[in-house]
Amino acid sequence: MNIYDIAKEAGVSPATVSRVLNNHRNVKEETRNKILEVIKGKNYSPNMVARNLSVGISRNIAFMVPDIENPFFSKILHGISDKAMDNDYNVFMFGTAENTQREHKILDSLKIEMIKGLIIIPVSECDQETALRLEEFEAQGVPVVLIDRDIRNGRFDGVFSEDAEGAAGAVECLIQEGHRKIAIITGPSTSRPGHERLKGYKKALENHGIPVNKDYIICGNFMEEDSYKAMMKLLDMDDPPTAVFSSNNMTTLGCLRCLKERRLKLGRDISVVGFDDIKELEYTDTHLTAVTRPVYEMGCEAMRILERRFQDGEEMMGEKLIIQRNLVKTGLIKRGSEKHKEFQEEKQDE
Amino acid sequence: MNIYDIAKEAGVSPATVSRVLNNHRNVKEETRNKILEVIKGKNYSPNMVARNLSVGISRNIAFMVPDIENPFFSKILHGISDKAMDNDYNVFMFGTAENTQREHKILDSLKIEMIKGLIIIPVSECDQETALRLEEFEAQGVPVVLIDRDIRNGRFDGVFSEDAEGAAGAVECLIQEGHRKIAIITGPSTSRPGHERLKGYKKALENHGIPVNKDYIICGNFMEEDSYKAMMKLLDMDDPPTAVFSSNNMTTLGCLRCLKERRLKLGRDISVVGFDDIKELEYTDTHLTAVTRPVYEMGCEAMRILERRFQDGEEMMGEKLIIQRNLVKTGLIKRGSEKHKEFQEEKQDE
DNA sequence: GTGAAAGCGCTAACAC
DNA sequence: GTGTTAGCGCTTTCAC
């Protein structure tokens, strides 16, 4: 069953059927109704592959994430998906497993004709291979939107968060509680969230005249295991910190595992504030204070930017006039893990 | 850049290029090398859309889940994705938000030419509309594989788990701990996991001569909110249960929220065993005992079944001879939440 | 072992 | 307003 069958049945040409299918003007109301009727009667639906071949573009969006199982990314996908469905786009999801090699492979296998746009959380900010491929996509007319992580020296659209501000807020909160010995478990410095959150950490300390202690800065690579080891190292120091700022949800889990093993109580023996909330903890006695952000909305926003780019592309053939880079605001939810017994006593004196 | 350009450059016909591209025999080694060389040199990659149109099928798989953010489903996606990538399939993901209407809409928008196979965790086991559509796909040569949830009276392939056995094991564990008053927060009876787990619960009680108390059976709909209310109701009973079996990860979270509010300690004031583990709890003092299963592998297995069906389809044109329905085994990880102070004292006497 | 040509289903100039 | 026709880029008989 194809467009010719419908045309024959309705006594018109395939072109007219096509016009009706694509809501073109210049079709007599009568003809249109007749055709619509036949379509309904025969339960016909046009072949999208043929359509894509003919017009040269599809309605598929590719979404690439470093870790499929990380709830943070699932939430973004949720936003993208919802927005995509509203506008009849389909979303391909690809997991890069935080591996640049794999990222390149996927990018290479992604034929430009297959997708209309690409939303990506790149593994690394300075990987030239990835950057090159993304530029290639844009050059071919497939817009790229970044989320959360950036591409250094790139001219890509993106949705990011106020990482530095968020981190600073978290550290500020610890300082307010009386902490002076505050450590940070960072993400890789090759990612925007990694270095920006570190910057925020330093900024907050500086603002309060607290010198930055290099030993208190340890890299957790945004991974649980590395963070676990980092936390171990911190605890074993001669002069251990009283508080730790953890750079993302994964590193926070690593901290928690370490604390659990050492039987240290959060918000009493040691303080931890994390970037990004961990939903499940709300159901437990682990009262994590965390920097929050509108994650679902970040996904929606990425789709919005992409669609705008689609329109621009139609209007003015390439030539990116404005780069759309949106920042979402962070919040801070205090739940108690920022506290510490050492400073609580002082407070009672007040 | 298309197949003609390559042909011209290599001094052959497009047909020969096509043969090389598709690894056909009957191409002189020499010609083949020449063509390969040109392809590499020009960095050509064939247009998949055109190819799909020509051969009539794509390498796209659709994956439909009730809840994009549920980690259980993310893990399945991870399995599917990995297996798909190994074999050059692309995966579309769609969230139905546990809503049959939305499920139908997505199914309808999924043109058969677009996808080669469909993996779905259907919202409901008895929704005729969905069943109809799935049968339609199969009739059109697009195989369907179910995961976790079944379609009543359907003849679909699928990967399920030993729900009844798993649930029975969990309840068994509670009984061993001394519990007699054991409640269950069920999933919807319109889903295989829902009714099978209930069946397992009953079975375990019967095995130990414990009468089934209807008041102890409350539906949580596999949703946190409903489960939270269910737990409230249980706790407010005149003769409340000492233990609760929770039918999935979401209902378990509902239980935990309720317990937290009531300031009841898990594994002391009340016992809870859940179906499906909750990873994040391992980092806390909430020592949940849970029924586990190889979730990632369930995703892989679904892809494996699908691929086998693709092969069958090529060999014998439709006619499903064997239905592939695989069951994965469940395990039980005891962490302490199955215990209860009332029975610990007895134990100490022993 | 290779080439010519028809066709997959749709769209969009261009003609009428 | 509507029809004719030439592609979109690839595959696949059928000849040679």
XYZ file of C-alpha atoms (C1' of nucleotides) in Angstrom:
732
model
C 0.000 0.000 0.000
C 1.593 3.214 -1.151
C 0.804 6.684 -2.289
C -0.083 5.429 -5.785
C -2.734 3.092 -4.473
C -4.324 5.936 -2.602
C -4.091 8.191 -5.628
C -5.738 5.633 -7.875
C -8.486 4.912 -5.387
C -9.218 8.599 -4.958
C -8.965 9.276 -8.658
C -6.164 11.807 -8.313
C -2.430 11.924 -8.854
C 0.141 10.899 -6.250
C 1.308 14.495 -6.129
C -2.037 15.619 -4.832
C -2.046 12.928 -2.217
C 1.395 14.062 -1.200
C 0.120 17.620 -0.933
C -2.648 16.543 1.370
C -0.250 14.461 3.438
C 2.021 17.423 3.912
C -0.686 19.990 4.486
C 0.078 22.058 1.462
C -2.348 24.775 0.524
C -3.658 24.716 -3.027
C -5.809 21.642 -2.709
C -9.518 21.968 -3.182
C -11.355 21.224 0.014
C -13.389 18.636 -1.784
C -10.397 16.728 -3.165
C -8.699 16.902 0.160
C -11.650 15.356 1.941
C -11.973 12.658 -0.621
C -8.310 11.722 -0.256
C -8.414 11.859 3.514
C -11.364 9.528 3.395
C -9.556 6.983 1.259
C -6.486 7.187 3.484
C -8.561 6.516 6.528
C -10.493 3.758 4.848
C -7.403 1.924 3.723
C -5.596 2.643 6.953
C -2.680 3.960 4.998
C 0.327 5.561 6.531
C 3.144 7.004 4.450
C 6.550 5.385 4.312
C 8.837 7.579 6.309
C 12.006 6.082 4.928
C 10.990 6.976 1.396
C 9.990 10.397 2.567
C 13.314 10.914 4.280
C 15.196 9.834 1.223
C 13.229 12.186 -0.911
C 13.469 15.275 1.238
C 16.901 14.438 2.539
C 16.243 14.697 6.258
C 14.682 12.626 8.966
C 12.953 13.333 12.229
C 15.442 11.409 14.287
C 17.482 12.916 17.058
C 20.533 11.208 18.461
C 21.267 11.576 22.146
C 24.646 10.520 23.447
C 25.400 10.106 27.142
C 28.461 8.913 28.993
C 26.523 6.564 31.252
C 23.120 5.133 30.479
C 22.410 4.102 34.026
C 23.254 7.350 35.766
C 19.908 8.734 36.977
C 21.051 12.236 36.169
C 21.244 11.326 32.502
C 18.017 9.336 32.627
C 16.285 12.427 33.824
C 17.686 14.491 30.994
C 16.572 11.823 28.564
C 13.138 12.049 30.075
C 12.988 15.736 29.304
C 14.301 15.293 25.783
C 11.943 12.412 25.134
C 8.853 14.236 26.277
C 9.655 17.283 24.229
C 10.564 15.152 21.235
C 7.332 13.223 21.348
C 5.321 16.414 21.383
C 6.890 17.333 18.086
C 7.064 13.907 16.504
C 10.753 13.389 16.737
C 12.283 10.048 17.583
C 15.225 9.793 19.901
C 18.105 7.377 19.485
C 20.066 6.901 22.651
C 23.701 5.900 22.739
C 25.905 5.249 25.746
C 29.567 6.094 25.421
C 30.537 4.517 28.736
C 32.787 7.526 29.438
C 35.048 6.248 26.684
C 36.228 8.580 23.967
C 37.034 5.705 21.601
C 33.506 4.507 21.812
C 32.251 8.018 21.404
C 34.142 8.372 18.139
C 32.902 5.037 16.915
C 29.298 5.965 17.545
C 29.743 9.378 15.996
C 31.221 7.737 12.927
C 28.431 5.223 12.629
C 25.879 7.982 12.838
C 25.172 8.737 9.213
C 24.219 12.311 8.734
C 21.179 11.398 6.677
C 19.879 9.400 9.588
C 19.567 12.199 12.049
C 18.309 15.696 12.038
C 20.055 16.788 15.174
C 22.442 15.649 17.837
C 22.355 16.209 21.567
C 25.459 15.126 23.364
C 27.069 15.079 26.746
C 30.621 14.636 25.515
C 33.028 12.486 27.445
C 35.772 15.050 27.418
C 35.976 18.739 26.859
C 39.312 18.626 25.085
C 39.027 15.606 22.860
C 39.873 16.924 19.419
C 38.565 13.854 17.664
C 35.118 14.359 19.080
C 35.215 18.083 18.447
C 36.148 17.484 14.827
C 33.279 15.113 14.287
C 30.785 17.437 15.900
C 31.938 20.264 13.684
C 31.552 17.980 10.722
C 27.943 17.349 11.661
C 27.233 21.035 11.914
C 28.955 21.664 8.608
C 26.654 19.100 7.046
C 23.649 20.861 8.479
C 23.058 18.668 11.500
C 22.949 20.960 14.523
C 24.656 19.882 17.723
C 23.576 20.789 21.239
C 25.743 20.094 24.261
C 24.414 19.422 27.703
C 26.257 19.889 30.971
C 29.731 19.312 29.565
C 31.339 21.655 27.099
C 33.732 21.396 24.170
C 36.746 23.607 24.598
C 37.074 26.296 21.932
C 33.912 25.019 20.320
C 31.147 27.163 18.939
C 28.299 24.888 19.903
C 24.926 25.557 21.408
C 24.385 24.086 24.813
C 22.603 23.929 28.125
C 24.841 24.179 31.124
C 24.414 24.947 34.760
C 25.932 27.529 36.982
C 28.471 25.066 38.204
C 30.815 27.509 39.886
C 28.006 29.322 41.646
C 26.428 26.070 42.762
C 29.673 24.732 44.116
C 30.460 28.005 45.815
C 27.063 27.936 47.455
C 27.700 24.471 48.789
C 31.092 25.379 50.200
C 29.688 28.613 51.545
C 27.129 26.584 53.412
C 29.885 24.501 54.988
C 31.767 27.606 55.988
C 28.686 29.024 57.596
C 28.457 25.892 59.672
C 31.897 26.634 61.061
C 34.065 24.500 58.784
C 37.506 25.719 57.824
C 39.117 22.480 56.728
C 37.075 21.737 53.655
C 38.186 19.271 51.018
C 36.870 18.753 47.523
C 36.576 15.586 45.497
C 36.698 16.926 41.980
C 35.633 15.680 38.598
C 38.108 15.488 35.747
C 39.605 18.875 34.956
C 38.889 18.102 31.320
C 35.209 18.756 31.808
C 33.393 21.970 32.378
C 31.536 20.695 35.436
C 34.843 19.401 36.731
C 36.839 22.592 36.601
C 33.997 25.024 37.170
C 32.955 23.324 40.374
C 36.538 23.380 41.536
C 36.647 27.058 40.695
C 33.527 27.657 42.742
C 35.057 25.806 45.651
C 38.160 27.941 45.575
C 36.172 31.104 45.169
C 34.098 30.422 48.254
C 37.186 29.754 50.338
C 38.856 32.896 49.095
C 35.796 34.965 49.819
C 36.189 33.994 53.428
C 39.921 34.332 53.565
C 40.481 30.633 53.928
C 43.662 29.537 52.196
C 43.324 26.804 49.629
C 45.062 23.660 50.822
C 46.237 21.676 47.830
C 46.183 18.440 49.776
C 42.474 18.891 50.216
C 41.876 18.808 46.488
C 41.580 15.255 45.240
C 40.268 14.010 41.940
C 37.384 11.562 41.912
C 36.898 11.568 38.155
C 33.134 11.697 38.642
C 33.339 8.012 39.423
C 32.347 6.161 42.511
C 35.450 4.032 42.812
C 37.931 6.853 42.427
C 35.954 8.948 44.829
C 35.913 6.158 47.372
C 39.692 6.035 47.264
C 39.919 9.798 47.400
C 37.810 9.836 50.526
C 39.982 7.157 52.106
C 43.022 9.275 51.449
C 41.407 12.330 52.970
C 40.416 10.493 56.112
C 43.907 9.095 56.540
C 45.567 12.461 56.432
C 47.414 13.759 59.483
C 45.135 16.736 59.520
C 41.970 15.469 57.874
C 39.260 17.829 56.674
C 36.097 18.223 58.675
C 34.010 18.613 55.556
C 34.017 17.458 51.971
C 32.414 18.901 48.886
C 31.706 16.157 46.401
C 31.513 17.167 42.759
C 28.729 14.956 41.484
C 26.278 12.232 42.396
C 28.699 9.408 41.646
C 31.512 10.841 43.721
C 29.029 11.383 46.516
C 28.155 7.709 46.483
C 31.842 6.891 46.710
C 32.119 9.123 49.782
C 29.164 7.500 51.397
C 30.551 4.029 50.856
C 33.789 5.030 52.468
C 32.070 6.643 55.420
C 29.923 3.607 55.908
C 32.943 1.348 56.012
C 34.678 3.604 58.471
C 31.513 3.830 60.522
C 31.558 7.583 60.430
C 28.277 9.350 60.729
C 27.395 11.954 58.169
C 26.467 15.287 59.639
C 28.189 14.471 62.905
C 31.654 12.954 62.479
C 32.125 14.476 59.078
C 30.211 16.770 56.772
C 29.542 16.228 53.111
C 27.726 18.370 50.586
C 27.268 16.991 47.122
C 26.622 18.435 43.709
C 23.448 16.878 42.354
C 20.861 15.286 44.524
C 20.419 11.555 45.029
C 16.755 10.831 45.188
C 16.898 7.506 46.947
C 18.688 8.932 49.948
C 15.583 10.832 50.884
C 14.097 7.571 51.996
C 16.918 6.865 54.392
C 18.656 8.385 57.375
C 21.368 9.747 55.164
C 20.384 13.385 55.114
C 22.467 14.621 52.258
C 22.733 18.322 51.650
C 23.036 18.808 47.938
C 23.245 21.288 45.113
C 20.202 20.791 42.931
C 19.306 21.835 39.428
C 16.341 21.453 37.117
C 17.641 18.397 35.329
C 14.491 17.418 33.494
C 14.205 20.952 32.237
C 17.747 20.889 30.959
C 16.686 18.085 28.645
C 13.637 20.009 27.480
C 15.728 23.084 26.925
C 18.205 21.187 24.763
C 15.372 20.092 22.518
C 14.060 23.615 22.364
C 17.425 24.932 21.247
C 17.666 22.201 18.663
C 14.285 23.022 17.207
C 15.122 26.658 17.027
C 18.244 25.717 15.126
C 16.180 23.634 12.744
C 14.077 26.656 11.957
C 17.072 28.919 11.552
C 18.602 26.409 9.208
C 15.583 26.536 6.989
C 15.474 30.275 6.987
C 19.043 31.221 6.363
C 21.001 28.262 5.111
C 23.694 27.575 7.631
C 25.782 30.436 9.038
C 25.259 30.326 12.749
C 24.582 33.891 13.748
C 23.867 33.476 17.407
C 25.206 30.744 19.598
C 22.639 29.675 22.120
C 24.212 28.846 25.419
C 21.825 28.643 28.305
C 22.669 28.413 31.955
C 20.342 26.927 34.512
C 20.411 28.078 38.067
C 21.353 25.795 40.888
C 19.765 25.500 44.296
C 20.861 24.060 47.592
C 18.833 21.730 49.758
C 20.058 21.562 53.310
C 19.254 18.327 55.023
C 21.839 18.093 57.767
C 24.935 16.520 56.269
C 26.606 19.907 56.325
C 26.681 19.848 60.113
C 29.469 18.635 62.382
C 29.537 17.861 66.098
C 32.645 19.955 66.636
C 30.812 23.087 65.621
C 27.426 22.189 66.982
C 28.753 22.510 70.541
C 29.975 26.006 69.841
C 26.607 26.846 68.506
C 24.914 25.663 71.626
C 27.038 28.109 73.572
C 25.765 31.019 71.577
C 29.018 11.830 -2.603
C 27.202 8.693 -3.526
C 27.697 5.267 -4.929
C 27.919 6.650 -8.463
C 30.812 8.913 -7.591
C 32.685 5.991 -6.174
C 31.859 3.867 -9.192
C 33.062 6.507 -11.591
C 36.255 7.101 -9.668
C 36.982 3.393 -9.521
C 36.054 2.885 -13.132
C 33.324 0.346 -12.394
C 29.543 0.284 -12.195
C 27.539 1.195 -9.126
C 26.354 -2.382 -8.958
C 29.870 -3.585 -8.322
C 30.410 -1.002 -5.647
C 27.230 -2.165 -4.035
C 28.484 -5.738 -4.153
C 31.651 -4.760 -2.383
C 29.739 -2.753 0.160
C 27.569 -5.727 0.975
C 30.308 -8.306 0.936
C 28.971 -10.243 -1.988
C 31.119 -12.949 -3.470
C 31.773 -12.765 -7.231
C 33.935 -9.712 -7.200
C 37.469 -10.046 -8.372
C 39.890 -9.454 -5.555
C 41.571 -6.802 -7.619
C 38.411 -4.831 -8.332
C 37.359 -5.116 -4.752
C 40.615 -3.655 -3.492
C 40.463 -0.855 -5.968
C 36.965 0.075 -4.877
C 37.780 -0.206 -1.197
C 40.680 2.094 -1.772
C 38.532 4.736 -3.421
C 35.957 4.474 -0.679
C 38.585 5.015 1.944
C 40.206 7.810 0.025
C 36.978 9.716 -0.433
C 35.810 8.877 3.051
C 32.547 7.677 1.640
C 29.848 6.041 3.681
C 26.679 4.712 2.116
C 23.348 6.387 2.692
C 21.450 4.157 5.040
C 18.090 5.709 4.334
C 18.396 4.899 0.637
C 19.574 1.441 1.493
C 16.650 0.903 3.823
C 14.224 2.057 1.208
C 15.728 -0.255 -1.326
C 15.868 -3.385 0.769
C 12.764 -2.562 2.727
C 14.079 -2.853 6.247
C 16.126 -0.822 8.677
C 18.452 -1.605 11.513
C 16.446 0.297 14.048
C 15.008 -1.269 17.150
C 12.305 0.402 19.188
C 12.336 -0.022 22.936
C 9.288 0.998 24.936
C 9.311 1.339 28.699
C 6.708 2.494 31.180
C 9.082 4.788 33.039
C 12.241 6.259 31.605
C 13.665 7.195 34.954
C 13.216 3.914 36.761
C 16.736 2.521 37.219
C 15.432 -0.967 36.592
C 14.493 0.023 33.073
C 17.677 2.006 32.563
C 19.623 -1.098 33.317
C 17.649 -3.108 30.798
C 18.259 -0.391 28.237
C 21.920 -0.628 29.003
C 21.890 -4.321 28.146
C 19.897 -3.799 24.991
C 22.076 -0.896 23.928
C 25.332 -2.737 24.359
C 24.126 -5.760 22.467
C 22.623 -3.566 19.782
C 25.806 -1.638 19.264
C 27.786 -4.835 18.828
C 25.580 -5.687 15.902
C 25.091 -2.237 14.468
C 21.525 -1.711 15.458
C 20.210 1.594 16.664
C 17.797 1.811 19.534
C 14.900 4.214 19.767
C 13.620 4.635 23.279
C 10.085 5.627 24.144
C 8.535 6.206 27.533
C 4.892 5.376 27.958
C 4.635 6.893 31.427
C 2.569 3.860 32.523
C -0.193 5.198 30.329
C -1.923 2.914 27.853
C -3.188 5.821 25.756
C 0.303 7.048 25.267
C 1.441 3.525 24.533
C -1.083 3.239 21.727
C -0.115 6.581 20.326
C 3.551 5.654 20.192
C 2.787 2.274 18.694
C 0.714 3.968 16.027
C 3.393 6.475 15.203
C 5.926 3.712 14.821
C 5.872 3.045 11.109
C 6.734 -0.513 10.360
C 9.313 0.427 7.767
C 11.155 2.394 10.391
C 11.953 -0.453 12.703
C 13.166 -3.939 12.356
C 12.101 -5.114 15.765
C 10.272 -4.016 18.881
C 11.142 -4.649 22.498
C 8.475 -3.604 24.918
C 7.595 -3.627 28.561
C 3.866 -3.162 28.099
C 1.904 -1.055 30.522
C -0.788 -3.606 31.030
C -1.108 -7.284 30.459
C -4.727 -7.144 29.400
C -4.915 -4.102 27.225
C -6.464 -5.347 24.018
C -5.533 -2.249 22.074
C -1.873 -2.768 22.729
C -2.102 -6.497 22.064
C -3.739 -5.820 18.731
C -1.054 -3.440 17.659
C 1.723 -5.777 18.655
C 0.128 -8.578 16.681
C -0.097 -6.241 13.740
C 3.627 -5.614 13.930
C 4.370 -9.307 13.951
C 2.005 -9.870 11.076
C 3.950 -7.283 9.121
C 7.163 -9.067 9.859
C 8.380 -6.919 12.734
C 9.098 -9.256 15.640
C 8.084 -8.246 19.140
C 9.860 -9.226 22.344
C 8.364 -8.600 25.755
C 10.387 -7.984 28.864
C 9.255 -8.516 32.429
C 5.580 -7.910 31.795
C 3.463 -10.209 29.682
C 0.544 -9.892 27.295
C -2.345 -12.118 28.282
C -3.211 -14.757 25.704
C -0.455 -13.453 23.494
C 1.977 -15.574 21.541
C 4.956 -13.302 21.946
C 8.560 -14.002 22.698
C 9.811 -12.604 25.934
C 12.235 -12.497 28.814
C 10.666 -12.813 32.201
C 11.845 -13.626 35.655
C 10.815 -16.287 38.103
C 8.600 -13.826 39.890
C 6.658 -16.313 41.969
C 9.773 -18.151 43.067
C 11.559 -14.927 43.882
C 8.673 -13.611 45.915
C 8.240 -16.930 47.690
C 11.913 -16.891 48.575
C 11.578 -13.452 50.066
C 8.553 -14.379 52.146
C 10.192 -17.645 53.093
C 13.093 -15.647 54.449
C 10.739 -13.610 56.605
C 9.089 -16.740 57.914
C 12.458 -18.192 58.818
C 13.095 -15.081 60.849
C 10.043 -15.879 62.926
C 7.453 -13.692 61.213
C 3.873 -14.904 60.957
C 2.080 -11.657 60.294
C 3.430 -10.841 56.873
C 1.794 -8.314 54.576
C 2.354 -7.702 50.890
C 2.223 -4.512 48.904
C 1.358 -5.777 45.465
C 1.713 -4.476 41.970
C -1.304 -4.224 39.690
C -2.958 -7.595 39.162
C -2.999 -6.743 35.465
C 0.692 -7.396 35.163
C 2.575 -10.629 35.285
C 5.043 -9.411 37.905
C 2.073 -8.151 39.890
C 0.088 -11.331 40.116
C 2.996 -13.752 40.035
C 4.678 -12.140 42.983
C 1.413 -12.225 44.867
C 1.123 -15.879 43.991
C 4.605 -16.538 45.335
C 3.725 -14.730 48.521
C 0.662 -16.871 49.065
C 2.508 -20.009 48.196
C 5.194 -19.407 50.783
C 2.624 -18.775 53.485
C 0.727 -21.909 52.554
C 3.867 -23.968 52.577
C 4.241 -23.070 56.204
C 0.621 -23.451 57.127
C 0.164 -19.749 57.668
C -3.329 -18.619 56.671
C -3.515 -15.820 54.152
C -4.964 -12.708 55.746
C -6.738 -10.652 53.104
C -6.263 -7.470 55.057
C -2.558 -7.920 54.696
C -2.760 -7.759 50.925
C -2.697 -4.176 49.711
C -2.110 -2.870 46.256
C 0.709 -0.406 45.662
C 0.398 -0.339 41.883
C 4.168 -0.480 41.567
C 4.123 3.204 42.441
C 5.756 4.989 45.291
C 2.802 7.098 46.272
C 0.288 4.265 46.374
C 2.710 2.135 48.269
C 3.299 4.872 50.794
C -0.410 4.995 51.476
C -0.618 1.235 51.596
C 2.095 1.136 54.207
C 0.300 3.771 56.252
C -2.797 1.671 56.198
C -0.915 -1.413 57.302
C 0.722 0.356 60.202
C -2.587 1.748 61.374
C -4.266 -1.625 61.568
C -5.412 -2.984 64.889
C -3.197 -5.956 64.392
C -0.445 -4.673 62.143
C 1.937 -6.998 60.364
C 5.457 -7.423 61.653
C 6.834 -7.748 58.147
C 6.071 -6.514 54.660
C 6.999 -7.898 51.296
C 7.175 -5.084 48.764
C 6.597 -6.037 45.132
C 9.059 -3.789 43.349
C 11.654 -1.076 43.787
C 9.127 1.747 43.618
C 6.809 0.266 46.221
C 9.824 -0.326 48.426
C 10.687 3.359 48.269
C 7.110 4.141 49.285
C 7.485 1.852 52.300
C 10.728 3.469 53.291
C 9.265 6.935 53.121
C 6.432 5.901 55.371
C 8.743 4.239 57.856
C 10.960 7.265 57.945
C 8.027 9.511 58.709
C 6.849 7.200 61.440
C 10.358 6.937 62.786
C 10.280 3.178 62.635
C 13.578 1.423 62.165
C 13.863 -1.122 59.446
C 15.075 -4.502 60.642
C 14.084 -3.758 64.201
C 10.634 -2.238 64.513
C 9.440 -3.683 61.275
C 10.809 -5.917 58.576
C 10.703 -5.297 54.870
C 11.924 -7.388 51.984
C 11.650 -5.939 48.513
C 11.585 -7.305 45.017
C 14.430 -5.715 43.051
C 17.390 -4.163 44.665
C 17.934 -0.443 45.146
C 21.562 0.282 44.548
C 21.790 3.578 46.366
C 20.658 2.086 49.648
C 23.892 0.169 49.882
C 25.580 3.413 50.732
C 23.324 4.060 53.679
C 22.253 2.474 56.922
C 19.130 1.152 55.293
C 20.071 -2.480 54.954
C 17.433 -3.663 52.580
C 17.047 -7.350 51.958
C 15.964 -7.757 48.383
C 15.161 -10.179 45.616
C 17.682 -9.645 42.860
C 17.821 -10.618 39.234
C 20.229 -10.188 36.363
C 18.597 -7.112 34.948
C 21.304 -6.069 32.513
C 21.311 -9.601 31.144
C 17.566 -9.492 30.638
C 18.131 -6.659 28.205
C 20.878 -8.552 26.399
C 18.708 -11.627 26.228
C 15.838 -9.692 24.669
C 18.152 -8.532 21.903
C 19.404 -12.054 21.411
C 15.871 -13.359 20.991
C 15.109 -10.576 18.570
C 18.126 -11.359 16.434
C 17.265 -15.007 16.357
C 13.818 -14.022 15.146
C 15.358 -11.884 12.425
C 17.251 -14.898 11.180
C 14.217 -17.160 11.356
C 12.264 -14.597 9.440
C 14.759 -14.674 6.622
C 14.845 -18.418 6.513
C 11.222 -19.343 6.634
C 9.075 -16.365 5.847
C 6.967 -15.732 8.899
C 5.168 -18.607 10.641
C 6.434 -18.575 14.183
C 7.284 -22.162 14.948
C 8.751 -21.825 18.391
C 7.914 -19.143 20.857
C 10.947 -18.119 22.824
C 10.092 -17.361 26.387
C 13.032 -17.213 28.716
C 12.951 -17.055 32.470
C 15.758 -15.603 34.518
C 16.435 -16.840 37.999
C 16.125 -14.607 41.005
C 18.394 -14.379 43.989
C 18.021 -12.998 47.481
C 20.466 -10.713 49.220
C 20.008 -10.610 52.958
C 21.165 -7.417 54.534
C 19.212 -7.249 57.751
C 15.871 -5.645 56.981
C 14.244 -9.049 57.314
C 14.967 -9.068 61.027
C 12.715 -7.887 63.854
C 13.425 -7.207 67.514
C 10.498 -9.324 68.632
C 12.084 -12.414 67.195
C 15.691 -11.549 67.845
C 15.116 -11.938 71.575
C 13.773 -15.425 71.039
C 16.788 -16.220 68.983
C 19.122 -15.109 71.683
C 17.442 -17.608 73.994
C 18.275 -20.423 71.658
C 32.863 -11.092 -12.840
C 30.558 -7.041 -14.248
C 27.130 -3.692 -16.127
C 22.432 -1.801 -17.461
C 18.300 -0.705 -15.809
C 14.211 -1.077 -13.095
C 12.344 0.004 -8.849
C 11.844 0.947 -3.432
C 7.810 5.214 -1.999
C 7.887 9.744 -1.762
C 8.527 14.884 -3.059
C 8.875 19.029 -5.783
C 9.671 21.465 -10.121
C 7.353 22.493 -13.841
C 3.615 22.328 -16.928
C -1.122 22.835 -17.853
C -5.729 23.197 -8.514
C -3.849 19.251 -10.308
C -0.931 16.018 -13.085
C 3.624 14.642 -15.114
C 7.983 13.476 -14.306
C 12.490 13.358 -12.668
C 15.025 12.375 -9.068
C 16.658 10.928 -3.727
C 20.863 6.683 -3.297
C 20.808 2.199 -3.103
C 19.932 -2.942 -4.425
C 19.072 -6.562 -7.458
C 17.545 -9.186 -11.246
C 18.945 -10.247 -15.770
C 22.119 -10.081 -19.551
C 26.488 -10.523 -21.290
